[in-house]
Amino acid sequence: MFLAGAVRPSYCWSADEPYATYEKALRRAFRTEIDTADPDVNHIAALAEGALPESPLPDGPAPEEATEASLDRAFAAAESAAAQHVTRRRGRLDRAAAAWGGLTGRTREQMLSEEEQSLLAAAELVAPEWQHAPEESAASPFSDDAGPPLDAGIFTAPRDTCDCRSLTTHMPTSRAGRHDILDAVCFCQLDRARAIGGAVCSMLTPLRDAALAAPDDPFPQAAMALCSRTVFRLLLRHGPQLSLQRPESIVPLTLFFLQDCRWLRYGATLLMQLAFWRMPAAEGDTARVAAVFRALDEELPRPRTLRSQGGTGLLLSLDGILHSARLLGVPGPANKPHPATS
């Protein structure tokens, strides 16, 4: 229901009992998924958390020796998990993404090292080679040879007055960080991140596969050229981030897009650009594009669509465009809030 936007808020902190019950159940589902969804990260974090015993055993190792042993096991677990993550398909996608963006291709050893560092960072273990300055954004760094962006506004969008890093003092992708982000935001913010982040990730995988299968098709090739020059080029190197057959996969995506408000602006700009290319009759007028999707939203029977084949993906894409229009300040009826639905 959440993935497809079946229950949408007209305003936050509603005291209506059915709505409050739905939000409570949703947050409980989020917490369960956070605690169980990423076994590699959770396993590595558990090894690190148990590094220092509460009280040294008389015949056991000294506390510093126990700490050293647990950290060694945590680093070994990260190395093993990284080796499993880097598959032949990952290598093929990495080469394709590098070609689209004019990037330098990575060797398997480089991919393994970066995957290991990501796992250690998500588990809040800092590897010696993982230099993460305090003033840096939580988002991953990008190569200097990425080329100029096709839409400079994606990179230069203001941060408004949001201090996103205040949502958590932990690594945002860690279990503790995800819990902090979930507790810090209202349902309206969860719904917006679900719509924009989910729509972006549900579109990127089929567009990438279409570009690989049809090198002469201009639309997927243009989409890959755009994505490869934005922050989303990281997603082109990986497998699918969202599965409509596994609704729980929306949980880490929603929380990831909330860690920095610029991710939502990047996603909104990307979705609107793709909509322009799909609707040439709009002649680049954002208001006309948004008006078409608003009219579709008003006429589309959501309960029936949700039960139909492909209905979940359709509703997610529709909400992604509508939320993007509101976030980017597109004039017209698209900025009106959703009507409350039961």
CSV table of N, CA, C and O in Angstrom, one decimal, residues 160-263:
chain,number,residue,atom,x,y,z
A,160,ASP,N,18.3,24.9,0.4
A,160,ASP,CA,17.3,25.6,1.2
A,160,ASP,C,17.8,25.9,2.6
A,160,ASP,O,19.0,26.3,2.8
A,161,THR,N,17.0,25.7,3.6
A,161,THR,CA,17.4,25.9,5.0
A,161,THR,C,17.6,24.5,5.7
A,161,THR,O,17.7,24.5,6.9
A,162,CYS,N,17.6,23.4,4.9
A,162,CYS,CA,17.7,22.1,5.6
A,162,CYS,C,19.1,21.7,5.9
A,162,CYS,O,20.0,21.9,5.1
A,163,ASP,N,19.3,21.3,7.1
A,163,ASP,CA,20.5,20.7,7.6
A,163,ASP,C,20.3,19.2,7.7
A,163,ASP,O,20.0,18.7,8.8
A,164,CYS,N,20.5,18.5,6.6
A,164,CYS,CA,20.1,17.1,6.5
A,164,CYS,C,20.9,16.3,7.5
A,164,CYS,O,20.4,15.3,8.0
A,165,ARG,N,22.1,16.6,7.7
A,165,ARG,CA,23.0,15.8,8.5
A,165,ARG,C,22.6,15.8,10.0
A,165,ARG,O,23.0,15.0,10.8
A,166,SER,N,21.7,16.8,10.3
A,166,SER,CA,21.2,16.8,11.7
A,166,SER,C,20.2,15.7,12.0
A,166,SER,O,19.8,15.5,13.2
A,167,LEU,N,19.7,15.0,11.0
A,167,LEU,CA,18.8,13.9,11.2
A,167,LEU,C,19.4,12.7,11.9
A,167,LEU,O,18.7,12.0,12.5
A,168,THR,N,20.7,12.6,11.8
A,168,THR,CA,21.4,11.5,12.5
A,168,THR,C,22.9,11.8,12.7
A,168,THR,O,23.5,12.6,11.9
A,169,THR,N,23.4,11.3,13.8
A,169,THR,CA,24.8,11.5,14.1
A,169,THR,C,25.6,10.3,13.6
A,169,THR,O,26.8,10.2,13.8
A,170,HIS,N,24.9,9.3,13.0
A,170,HIS,CA,25.5,8.0,12.6
A,170,HIS,C,25.6,8.0,11.1
A,170,HIS,O,25.1,8.9,10.4
A,171,MET,N,26.3,7.0,10.5
A,171,MET,CA,26.3,6.9,9.1
A,171,MET,C,24.9,6.7,8.6
A,171,MET,O,24.2,5.8,9.1
A,172,PRO,N,24.4,7.5,7.7
A,172,PRO,CA,23.0,7.4,7.3
A,172,PRO,C,22.5,6.1,6.8
A,172,PRO,O,21.3,5.7,7.0
A,173,THR,N,23.4,5.3,6.2
A,173,THR,CA,23.0,4.0,5.7
A,173,THR,C,23.1,2.8,6.8
A,173,THR,O,22.8,1.7,6.5
A,174,SER,N,23.6,3.2,8.0
A,174,SER,CA,23.7,2.2,9.0
A,174,SER,C,22.4,1.9,9.6
A,174,SER,O,21.4,2.7,9.5
A,175,ARG,N,22.3,0.9,10.4
A,175,ARG,CA,21.0,0.6,11.1
A,175,ARG,C,20.6,1.7,12.1
A,175,ARG,O,19.5,2.2,12.1
A,176,ALA,N,21.6,2.2,12.9
A,176,ALA,CA,21.2,3.3,13.8
A,176,ALA,C,20.9,4.6,13.0
A,176,ALA,O,20.0,5.3,13.4
A,177,GLY,N,21.6,4.8,11.9
A,177,GLY,CA,21.3,6.0,11.1
A,177,GLY,C,19.9,6.0,10.5
A,177,GLY,O,19.2,7.0,10.5
A,178,ARG,N,19.5,4.8,10.0
A,178,ARG,CA,18.2,4.7,9.4
A,178,ARG,C,17.1,4.9,10.4
A,178,ARG,O,16.1,5.5,10.2
A,179,HIS,N,17.3,4.3,11.6
A,179,HIS,CA,16.3,4.5,12.7
A,179,HIS,C,16.2,6.0,13.1
A,179,HIS,O,15.1,6.5,13.3
A,180,ASP,N,17.3,6.7,13.1
A,180,ASP,CA,17.3,8.1,13.4
A,180,ASP,C,16.5,8.9,12.4
A,180,ASP,O,15.7,9.8,12.7
A,181,ILE,N,16.8,8.6,11.1
A,181,ILE,CA,16.1,9.3,10.0
A,181,ILE,C,14.6,9.1,10.1
A,181,ILE,O,13.7,10.0,9.9
A,182,LEU,N,14.2,7.8,10.3
A,182,LEU,CA,12.8,7.4,10.4
A,182,LEU,C,12.1,8.2,11.5
A,182,LEU,O,11.0,8.7,11.3
A,183,ASP,N,12.7,8.3,12.6
A,183,ASP,CA,12.1,9.0,13.8
A,183,ASP,C,12.1,10.5,13.6
A,183,ASP,O,11.3,11.1,14.3
A,184,ALA,N,12.9,11.0,12.8
A,184,ALA,CA,13.0,12.5,12.6
A,184,ALA,C,12.1,13.1,11.6
A,184,ALA,O,11.9,14.3,11.6
A,185,VAL,N,11.4,12.3,10.8
A,185,VAL,CA,10.6,12.8,9.7
A,185,VAL,C,9.1,12.5,9.9
A,185,VAL,O,8.8,11.5,10.5
A,186,CYS,N,8.3,13.3,9.3
A,186,CYS,CA,6.8,13.1,9.4
A,186,CYS,C,6.4,12.2,8.2
A,186,CYS,O,7.2,12.0,7.3
A,187,PHE,N,5.2,11.8,8.2
A,187,PHE,CA,4.7,10.9,7.1
A,187,PHE,C,4.8,11.6,5.8
A,187,PHE,O,5.1,10.9,4.7
A,188,CYS,N,4.5,12.8,5.7
A,188,CYS,CA,4.5,13.6,4.4
A,188,CYS,C,5.9,13.5,3.8
A,188,CYS,O,6.0,13.3,2.6
A,189,GLN,N,7.0,13.6,4.6
A,189,GLN,CA,8.3,13.5,4.1
A,189,GLN,C,8.6,12.1,3.6
A,189,GLN,O,9.3,11.9,2.6
A,190,LEU,N,8.2,11.1,4.4
A,190,LEU,CA,8.4,9.7,4.0
A,190,LEU,C,7.7,9.5,2.6
A,190,LEU,O,8.2,8.8,1.7
A,191,ASP,N,6.5,10.0,2.5
A,191,ASP,CA,5.7,9.8,1.2
A,191,ASP,C,6.4,10.5,0.0
A,191,ASP,O,6.4,9.9,-1.1
A,192,ARG,N,6.9,11.6,0.2
A,192,ARG,CA,7.6,12.3,-0.9
A,192,ARG,C,8.9,11.6,-1.3
A,192,ARG,O,9.2,11.4,-2.5
A,193,ALA,N,9.7,11.1,-0.3
A,193,ALA,CA,10.9,10.4,-0.6
A,193,ALA,C,10.6,9.0,-1.3
A,193,ALA,O,11.3,8.6,-2.2
A,194,ARG,N,9.5,8.4,-0.8
A,194,ARG,CA,9.0,7.2,-1.4
A,194,ARG,C,8.7,7.4,-2.9
A,194,ARG,O,9.1,6.6,-3.7
A,195,ALA,N,8.0,8.4,-3.2
A,195,ALA,CA,7.5,8.7,-4.5
A,195,ALA,C,8.7,9.0,-5.5
A,195,ALA,O,8.8,8.4,-6.6
A,196,ILE,N,9.5,10.0,-5.1
A,196,ILE,CA,10.6,10.4,-6.0
A,196,ILE,C,11.7,9.4,-6.1
A,196,ILE,O,12.1,9.0,-7.1
A,197,GLY,N,12.2,8.9,-4.9
A,197,GLY,CA,13.2,7.9,-4.9
A,197,GLY,C,12.8,6.6,-5.5
A,197,GLY,O,13.5,6.0,-6.3
A,198,GLY,N,11.6,6.2,-5.2
A,198,GLY,CA,11.1,4.9,-5.8
A,198,GLY,C,10.9,5.0,-7.3
A,198,GLY,O,11.2,4.1,-8.0
A,199,ALA,N,10.4,6.2,-7.8
A,199,ALA,CA,10.2,6.3,-9.2
A,199,ALA,C,11.5,6.4,-10.0
A,199,ALA,O,11.7,5.8,-11.0
A,200,VAL,N,12.5,7.1,-9.4
A,200,VAL,CA,13.8,7.1,-10.1
A,200,VAL,C,14.4,5.7,-10.2
A,200,VAL,O,14.8,5.3,-11.3
A,201,CYS,N,14.4,5.0,-9.1
A,201,CYS,CA,15.1,3.6,-9.1
A,201,CYS,C,14.3,2.6,-9.9
A,201,CYS,O,14.9,1.7,-10.4
A,202,SER,N,13.0,2.8,-10.0
A,202,SER,CA,12.2,1.8,-10.8
A,202,SER,C,12.3,2.1,-12.3
A,202,SER,O,12.2,1.2,-13.1
A,203,MET,N,12.7,3.3,-12.6
A,203,MET,CA,12.9,3.7,-14.0
A,203,MET,C,14.3,3.4,-14.5
A,203,MET,O,14.5,3.0,-15.7
A,204,LEU,N,15.3,3.5,-13.7
A,204,LEU,CA,16.7,3.4,-14.1
A,204,LEU,C,17.0,2.0,-14.6
A,204,LEU,O,17.7,1.9,-15.6
A,205,THR,N,16.6,1.0,-13.9
A,205,THR,CA,17.0,-0.4,-14.3
A,205,THR,C,16.4,-0.7,-15.7
A,205,THR,O,17.2,-1.2,-16.5
A,206,PRO,N,15.1,-0.6,-16.0
A,206,PRO,CA,14.6,-0.9,-17.3
A,206,PRO,C,15.2,0.0,-18.4
A,206,PRO,O,15.5,-0.5,-19.5
A,207,LEU,N,15.5,1.3,-18.1
A,207,LEU,CA,16.1,2.1,-19.1
A,207,LEU,C,17.5,1.7,-19.4
A,207,LEU,O,18.0,1.7,-20.5
A,208,ARG,N,18.2,1.3,-18.3
A,208,ARG,CA,19.6,0.8,-18.6
A,208,ARG,C,19.6,-0.5,-19.4
A,208,ARG,O,20.4,-0.6,-20.3
A,209,ASP,N,18.7,-1.4,-19.0
A,209,ASP,CA,18.6,-2.6,-19.8
A,209,ASP,C,18.3,-2.4,-21.3
A,209,ASP,O,18.8,-3.0,-22.2
A,210,ALA,N,17.3,-1.4,-21.5
A,210,ALA,CA,16.9,-1.1,-22.8
A,210,ALA,C,18.1,-0.5,-23.6
A,210,ALA,O,18.3,-0.7,-24.8
A,211,ALA,N,18.9,0.4,-22.9
A,211,ALA,CA,20.0,1.0,-23.6
A,211,ALA,C,21.1,0.0,-24.0
A,211,ALA,O,21.7,0.1,-25.0
A,212,LEU,N,21.3,-1.0,-23.1
A,212,LEU,CA,22.2,-2.1,-23.4
A,212,LEU,C,21.8,-2.9,-24.6
A,212,LEU,O,22.5,-3.4,-25.4
A,213,ALA,N,20.4,-3.2,-24.6
A,213,ALA,CA,19.9,-4.0,-25.7
A,213,ALA,C,19.7,-3.3,-27.0
A,213,ALA,O,19.7,-4.0,-28.1
A,214,ALA,N,19.5,-2.0,-27.0
A,214,ALA,CA,19.3,-1.3,-28.2
A,214,ALA,C,20.1,0.0,-28.3
A,214,ALA,O,19.7,1.1,-27.9
A,215,PRO,N,21.4,-0.2,-28.7
A,215,PRO,CA,22.3,1.0,-28.8
A,215,PRO,C,21.8,2.1,-29.7
A,215,PRO,O,22.3,3.3,-29.5
A,216,ASP,N,20.9,1.8,-30.6
A,216,ASP,CA,20.5,2.9,-31.5
A,216,ASP,C,19.2,3.6,-31.1
A,216,ASP,O,18.7,4.4,-31.8
A,217,ASP,N,18.6,3.1,-30.0
A,217,ASP,CA,17.3,3.7,-29.5
A,217,ASP,C,17.7,5.0,-28.8
A,217,ASP,O,18.3,5.0,-27.8
A,218,PRO,N,17.2,6.2,-29.3
A,218,PRO,CA,17.7,7.5,-28.8
A,218,PRO,C,17.2,7.7,-27.4
A,218,PRO,O,17.9,8.4,-26.6
A,219,PHE,N,16.0,7.3,-27.0
A,219,PHE,CA,15.5,7.7,-25.7
A,219,PHE,C,16.3,7.0,-24.5
A,219,PHE,O,16.8,7.7,-23.6
A,220,PRO,N,16.4,5.7,-24.5
A,220,PRO,CA,17.2,5.1,-23.4
A,220,PRO,C,18.7,5.6,-23.4
A,220,PRO,O,19.3,5.7,-22.4
A,221,GLN,N,19.3,5.8,-24.6
A,221,GLN,CA,20.6,6.3,-24.7
A,221,GLN,C,20.8,7.7,-24.1
A,221,GLN,O,21.7,8.0,-23.4
A,222,ALA,N,19.8,8.6,-24.4
A,222,ALA,CA,19.8,9.9,-23.9
A,222,ALA,C,19.6,9.9,-22.4
A,222,ALA,O,20.2,10.6,-21.6
A,223,ALA,N,18.7,9.0,-21.9
A,223,ALA,CA,18.5,8.8,-20.4
A,223,ALA,C,19.8,8.4,-19.8
A,223,ALA,O,20.2,8.9,-18.7
A,224,MET,N,20.5,7.5,-20.4
A,224,MET,CA,21.8,7.0,-19.8
A,224,MET,C,22.9,8.1,-19.8
A,224,MET,O,23.6,8.3,-18.9
A,225,ALA,N,22.9,8.9,-20.9
A,225,ALA,CA,23.8,10.0,-21.0
A,225,ALA,C,23.5,11.0,-19.8
A,225,ALA,O,24.5,11.6,-19.2
A,226,LEU,N,22.2,11.3,-19.6
A,226,LEU,CA,21.9,12.2,-18.5
A,226,LEU,C,22.2,11.6,-17.2
A,226,LEU,O,22.9,12.3,-16.3
A,227,CYS,N,21.9,10.4,-16.9
A,227,CYS,CA,22.1,9.8,-15.6
A,227,CYS,C,23.6,9.7,-15.3
A,227,CYS,O,24.0,9.9,-14.2
A,228,SER,N,24.4,9.4,-16.3
A,228,SER,CA,25.8,9.2,-16.1
A,228,SER,C,26.5,10.5,-15.8
A,228,SER,O,27.7,10.5,-15.4
A,229,ARG,N,25.9,11.6,-16.0
A,229,ARG,CA,26.5,12.9,-15.6
A,229,ARG,C,25.8,13.6,-14.4
A,229,ARG,O,25.9,14.8,-14.2
A,230,THR,N,25.1,12.8,-13.7
A,230,THR,CA,24.5,13.2,-12.4
A,230,THR,C,24.9,12.3,-11.3
A,230,THR,O,25.6,11.3,-11.5
A,231,VAL,N,24.4,12.5,-10.1
A,231,VAL,CA,24.7,11.7,-9.0
A,231,VAL,C,24.2,10.3,-9.2
A,231,VAL,O,24.7,9.3,-8.5
A,232,PHE,N,23.2,10.1,-10.1
A,232,PHE,CA,22.6,8.8,-10.2
A,232,PHE,C,23.5,7.8,-11.0
A,232,PHE,O,23.1,6.7,-11.3
A,233,ARG,N,24.6,8.3,-11.5
A,233,ARG,CA,25.5,7.3,-12.2
A,233,ARG,C,26.0,6.2,-11.3
A,233,ARG,O,26.4,5.1,-11.8
A,234,LEU,N,26.0,6.4,-10.0
A,234,LEU,CA,26.3,5.4,-9.1
A,234,LEU,C,25.4,4.2,-9.2
A,234,LEU,O,25.8,3.0,-9.1
A,235,LEU,N,24.1,4.5,-9.4
A,235,LEU,CA,23.1,3.4,-9.5
A,235,LEU,C,23.3,2.6,-10.8
A,235,LEU,O,22.8,1.4,-10.9
A,236,LEU,N,23.9,3.2,-11.8
A,236,LEU,CA,24.0,2.4,-13.1
A,236,LEU,C,25.1,1.3,-13.0
A,236,LEU,O,25.1,0.4,-13.8
A,237,ARG,N,25.9,1.4,-11.9
A,237,ARG,CA,26.9,0.3,-11.7
A,237,ARG,C,26.4,-0.9,-10.9
A,237,ARG,O,27.1,-1.8,-10.7
A,238,HIS,N,25.2,-0.8,-10.5
A,238,HIS,CA,24.7,-1.8,-9.6
A,238,HIS,C,23.4,-2.5,-10.2
A,238,HIS,O,22.9,-2.1,-11.2
A,239,GLY,N,23.0,-3.6,-9.5
A,239,GLY,CA,21.8,-4.3,-9.9
A,239,GLY,C,20.6,-3.5,-9.5
A,239,GLY,O,20.7,-2.4,-9.0
A,240,PRO,N,19.4,-4.0,-9.7
A,240,PRO,CA,18.2,-3.3,-9.4
A,240,PRO,C,18.1,-2.9,-7.9
A,240,PRO,O,18.4,-3.7,-7.0
A,241,GLN,N,17.8,-1.7,-7.6
A,241,GLN,CA,17.7,-1.2,-6.3
A,241,GLN,C,16.2,-1.3,-5.7
A,241,GLN,O,16.0,-1.2,-4.5
A,242,LEU,N,15.3,-1.6,-6.6
A,242,LEU,CA,13.9,-1.7,-6.2
A,242,LEU,C,13.2,-2.8,-6.9
A,242,LEU,O,13.4,-2.9,-8.1
A,243,SER,N,12.5,-3.6,-6.2
A,243,SER,CA,11.7,-4.7,-6.8
A,243,SER,C,10.3,-4.5,-6.4
A,243,SER,O,9.9,-4.5,-5.3
A,244,LEU,N,9.4,-4.4,-7.5
A,244,LEU,CA,8.0,-4.2,-7.2
A,244,LEU,C,7.4,-5.5,-6.6
A,244,LEU,O,6.3,-5.5,-6.1
A,245,GLN,N,8.1,-6.6,-6.8
A,245,GLN,CA,7.6,-7.9,-6.2
A,245,GLN,C,8.0,-8.0,-4.8
A,245,GLN,O,7.5,-8.9,-4.0
A,246,ARG,N,8.9,-7.1,-4.3
A,246,ARG,CA,9.4,-7.1,-2.9
A,246,ARG,C,9.1,-5.7,-2.4
A,246,ARG,O,10.0,-4.9,-2.4
A,247,PRO,N,7.9,-5.4,-2.0
A,247,PRO,CA,7.6,-4.0,-1.5
A,247,PRO,C,8.5,-3.5,-0.4
A,247,PRO,O,8.7,-2.3,-0.3
A,248,GLU,N,9.1,-4.4,0.4
A,248,GLU,CA,9.9,-3.9,1.5
A,248,GLU,C,11.2,-3.3,1.0
A,248,GLU,O,11.9,-2.6,1.7
A,249,SER,N,11.5,-3.5,-0.3
A,249,SER,CA,12.7,-2.9,-0.9
A,249,SER,C,12.6,-1.4,-1.0
A,249,SER,O,13.6,-0.7,-1.2
A,250,ILE,N,11.4,-0.8,-0.8
A,250,ILE,CA,11.2,0.6,-0.8
A,250,ILE,C,11.8,1.3,0.5
A,250,ILE,O,12.1,2.5,0.5
A,251,VAL,N,11.9,0.5,1.5
A,251,VAL,CA,12.3,1.1,2.8
A,251,VAL,C,13.7,1.7,2.8
A,251,VAL,O,13.9,2.9,3.1
A,252,PRO,N,14.8,1.0,2.4
A,252,PRO,CA,16.1,1.7,2.4
A,252,PRO,C,16.2,2.8,1.3
A,252,PRO,O,16.9,3.8,1.6
A,253,LEU,N,15.4,2.7,0.2
A,253,LEU,CA,15.4,3.8,-0.8
A,253,LEU,C,14.8,5.0,-0.2
A,253,LEU,O,15.3,6.1,-0.4
A,254,THR,N,13.7,4.9,0.5
A,254,THR,CA,13.0,6.0,1.1
A,254,THR,C,13.9,6.7,2.0
A,254,THR,O,14.1,8.0,2.0
A,255,LEU,N,14.6,6.0,2.9
A,255,LEU,CA,15.4,6.6,3.9
A,255,LEU,C,16.7,7.2,3.3
A,255,LEU,O,17.2,8.2,3.8
A,256,PHE,N,17.2,6.5,2.3
A,256,PHE,CA,18.4,7.1,1.6
A,256,PHE,C,18.1,8.4,1.0
A,256,PHE,O,19.0,9.3,1.1
A,257,PHE,N,17.0,8.6,0.3
A,257,PHE,CA,16.7,9.9,-0.3
A,257,PHE,C,16.3,11.0,0.7
A,257,PHE,O,16.3,12.1,0.3
A,258,LEU,N,16.2,10.6,2.0
A,258,LEU,CA,15.9,11.6,3.0
A,258,LEU,C,17.2,12.1,3.7
A,258,LEU,O,17.2,13.0,4.5
A,259,GLN,N,18.3,11.4,3.4
A,259,GLN,CA,19.6,11.8,4.1
A,259,GLN,C,20.1,13.1,3.7
A,259,GLN,O,20.9,13.8,4.4
A,260,ASP,N,19.8,13.6,2.5
A,260,ASP,CA,20.2,14.9,2.0
A,260,ASP,C,19.1,15.4,1.1
A,260,ASP,O,18.8,14.7,0.1
A,261,CYS,N,18.6,16.6,1.3
A,261,CYS,CA,17.5,17.1,0.5
A,261,CYS,C,17.9,17.3,-0.9
A,261,CYS,O,17.0,17.3,-1.8
A,262,ARG,N,19.2,17.4,-1.2
A,262,ARG,CA,19.6,17.5,-2.6
A,262,ARG,C,19.3,16.3,-3.5
A,262,ARG,O,19.0,16.4,-4.7
A,263,TRP,N,19.3,15.1,-2.8
A,263,TRP,CA,19.0,13.9,-3.6
A,263,TRP,C,17.6,14.0,-4.1
A,263,TRP,O,17.3,13.5,-5.2
